[in-house]
Structures are given as structure tokens and as C-alpha cells.
Amino acid sequence: MNNLVVLIGPTAVGKTETSFAIASHFGCPIISADSRQMYKGMEIGTAMPTREELARHKHYFVGQLAPGDYYSAARYEEEVLALLQEEFPHHPTMLLSGGSMMYIDAVCKGIDDIPTVDADTRQMILEKYEREGLQQLSDELRLLDPEYYNEADIKNPKRVMHALEICYMTGKPYSSFRKQAKKERPFNIIKVGLRREREELYERINRRVDIMIKQGLVDEVRQFLHLKEHNSLNTVGYKEIFKYLDGEWTLPFAIEKIKQNTRIYSRKQVTWYRKDEEIAWFHPTETERIIAYIEENLKHN
């Protein structure tokens, strides 16, 4: 039987080095599960692997999209499953590594068969959002789909807009398409989680942000000012610098907000992972134990 090792953990925990150790041990490529590292030109703000690191191991789903391109977890599920089918004959143990929770769940469990939104509907909802604001769209969602409204993060424009797109396009509530049924996969999944004490993780996050600023994050973000409304750029590290470039915030304040928002995001990741009892947890320094655990849980034909 083929095996997929899934390496997860909060941002800045140390997944990159551990993924290299696992990939070296099994001689396999690395499939990125980071929804922002897919975009070209966002190397600094997404902590994308360096050219040297990319040369050490073949990576998939890194830097292949333009920042304005639309992408979804459903498309990711489809493309990763197709890639695994191609790669398993050559690499019976493959590695998926990243921190984007929905993308990982899409591959491991599958996501609901939600219709693809057509370009006209997407544009119409976007214009509605720009014209009327998030509050108006949230109120409309409450009328069209009270079930989803009560469980959704209604302060997240992406979530609200997508739900309304489905409601408008199909004439049915978005919640009616969300069955949450786990799909069976024709390969064995081994989940490995990395964790650190909160203080240690926060220190690493703060240090990483300082390094990003020294590496030229402000200039990287500046080149995307004309695209700042795109979802790919509505992300921590970019939206705060946009506010600085727009004159709303000072640079020191924007940097502190990046650190704060990254810490908040890391807590959301940890909360999400806690619900998954299939994850075996390790400190990133326990490389030998991690590889031994994977070896013990491999399934063979």
C-alpha cells in the first residue's frame, strides 16, 4: 500500500527543516500545503523555501500562481490526488507538509462537492462587497442561509462572500452543500504534528517577522499595492504593510501588528489540530523519533 506522510504544525514551528529530514530519509518530493506559498513574488512574506532549499528537494505547489489568480481547496484536493497517482509508482511514501488547515483536510478527508462559482457571480458579489461593505453582506447571508451564518466567521469577507456566491448561483443555501462526510483514500495516511511551548513559538514568530523586515518585506508588498483587494494578498504580513504604505499606520506599529496577528493565527491552527486525534505530536528537534514513528506506521502490500 502507498503511504502519505502529513507533516503539520503552527506557523514558525519548524516544519521546513523537519520536512527536509523526512524527504531525505524516504527519497521523496515535498508537496506544499501552504495556500500562500503557491503565489509567485510572495517569497519573503510567506517564508517560502529559498532557491537553495528548493534545489535540495523537489517541491510541488510552490510559486506556480500569479497573485491575482483564483485558487481553492477543492482544486487543491483534485490536483494533489492526481499528483499522488503519478508519483506513488516511483515514491511509495510521499510527504505533504504545511499549515493551511483546509488544504490538509481537503487531501486527507475530502471536501464537499460545492459547485464552482462562475466568474460573473464572483465579480457581482465582489462589487457588492466593495459598494455595500461586509456588514450588509453578512445581513444578507443571515437571511439566505441562517444555518451557515450561525457557525461561520462572519468577520471574514472571504467566507461570507463565498457563501453568498453559492446562494446566488444555485438558489440554495450554502449549508445544504456542506455534508462534512469523510471520503475514503486509497492510501495510508500518517499524520505527524510539530509543537513547541507557547513562549518558545511566540519568540520564533517575533524573530521571523524581524528577519522578514530586514529581508525587504516592505518592498515585496509595495509591488502588489495595485492587487491588494485580491484574496491571495488578504493575509498576515501583507495587509498590515498595506496599511503602512497607505499612510494609516507607522511602520513600527505595522510590524507589531504582524507579530500579533501571526500569534493569533498560530493559536487558530493549534485549536484546529487539537480536534484531530490521528495526529502524533513531537518537538521539531525529535527528528529520529519522528522518522521511527513513520517507519512503524507504514503499510505495505
XYZ file of C-alpha atoms in Angstrom, residues 129-253:
125
model
C -18.896 43.964 -1.134
C -16.928 46.996 -2.312
C -20.118 49.053 -2.677
C -22.080 47.997 0.414
C -19.484 46.609 2.842
C -19.168 43.442 4.875
C -21.983 44.178 7.320
C -24.566 44.383 4.532
C -23.351 41.081 3.046
C -23.443 39.411 6.474
C -27.042 40.571 6.983
C -27.946 39.132 3.594
C -26.277 35.814 4.438
C -28.304 35.641 7.656
C -31.496 35.827 5.559
C -30.406 33.410 2.819
C -28.609 30.846 4.983
C -29.189 31.268 8.736
C -27.629 27.854 9.448
C -24.256 28.782 7.951
C -24.470 32.335 9.322
C -24.675 30.975 12.878
C -21.495 28.915 12.548
C -19.395 30.993 10.133
C -16.718 33.568 10.879
C -18.853 36.457 9.658
C -15.970 38.899 10.080
C -14.083 37.042 7.357
C -15.038 38.628 3.993
C -13.790 35.594 2.044
C -16.101 33.200 3.925
C -19.140 35.462 3.713
C -18.621 36.269 0.036
C -18.103 32.652 -0.975
C -21.257 31.527 0.843
C -23.262 34.270 -0.878
C -21.775 33.335 -4.260
C -23.123 29.796 -3.846
C -26.510 31.058 -2.616
C -26.873 33.409 -5.600
C -25.598 30.953 -8.190
C -27.601 27.885 -7.111
C -30.627 29.382 -5.396
C -29.918 27.062 -2.443
C -28.338 27.717 0.974
C -24.569 27.221 1.077
C -25.019 24.971 4.129
C -27.011 22.476 2.031
C -23.800 21.598 0.146
C -21.713 21.074 3.282
C -22.234 17.465 4.313
C -18.848 17.046 6.049
C -18.669 13.371 5.015
C -15.156 11.928 5.120
C -14.010 10.384 1.848
C -12.003 7.169 1.802
C -8.498 7.430 0.332
C -6.687 4.576 -1.498
C -3.510 5.212 0.522
C -2.408 5.098 4.145
C -2.182 8.491 5.899
C 0.342 9.068 8.709
C -0.078 12.414 10.475
C 2.849 13.969 12.321
C 2.398 17.221 14.242
C 5.114 19.590 15.453
C 4.636 21.676 18.563
C 6.593 23.927 20.888
C 5.777 25.627 24.175
C 3.781 28.786 23.532
C 6.536 31.165 24.724
C 9.095 29.418 22.521
C 6.782 29.550 19.495
C 5.943 33.225 20.030
C 9.624 34.090 20.291
C 10.255 32.320 16.968
C 7.321 34.172 15.358
C 8.588 37.565 16.538
C 12.115 36.778 15.337
C 10.852 35.574 11.966
C 8.919 38.819 11.401
C 12.017 40.892 12.227
C 14.020 38.840 9.715
C 11.317 39.327 7.047
C 11.504 43.098 7.503
C 15.322 43.013 7.131
C 14.980 40.856 4.025
C 12.807 43.504 2.338
C 9.180 42.647 3.130
C 8.065 46.269 2.675
C 9.408 46.394 -0.892
C 7.910 42.988 -1.660
C 4.488 44.178 -0.511
C 4.826 47.538 -2.318
C 4.888 45.826 -5.727
C 1.421 44.374 -5.008
C -0.332 47.583 -3.936
C -2.472 47.525 -7.098
C -3.613 43.965 -6.234
C -4.281 44.430 -2.519
C -8.003 43.621 -2.833
C -7.223 40.099 -4.091
C -7.778 37.281 -1.616
C -4.226 35.964 -2.010
C -2.930 39.228 -0.535
C -5.505 39.449 2.254
C -3.067 37.674 4.513
C -0.967 38.359 7.597
C 2.226 40.223 6.752
C 0.759 41.865 3.673
C -2.427 43.515 4.880
C -0.558 45.232 7.746
C 2.151 46.603 5.412
C -0.561 47.821 3.025
C -1.891 49.956 5.896
C 1.597 51.388 6.417
C 2.007 52.097 2.694
C -1.439 53.730 2.630
C -0.341 56.038 5.456
C -2.786 54.635 8.038
C -0.119 53.095 10.313
C 3.517 53.749 11.158
C 5.967 51.016 10.192
C 6.800 50.020 13.825
C 3.064 49.696 14.553
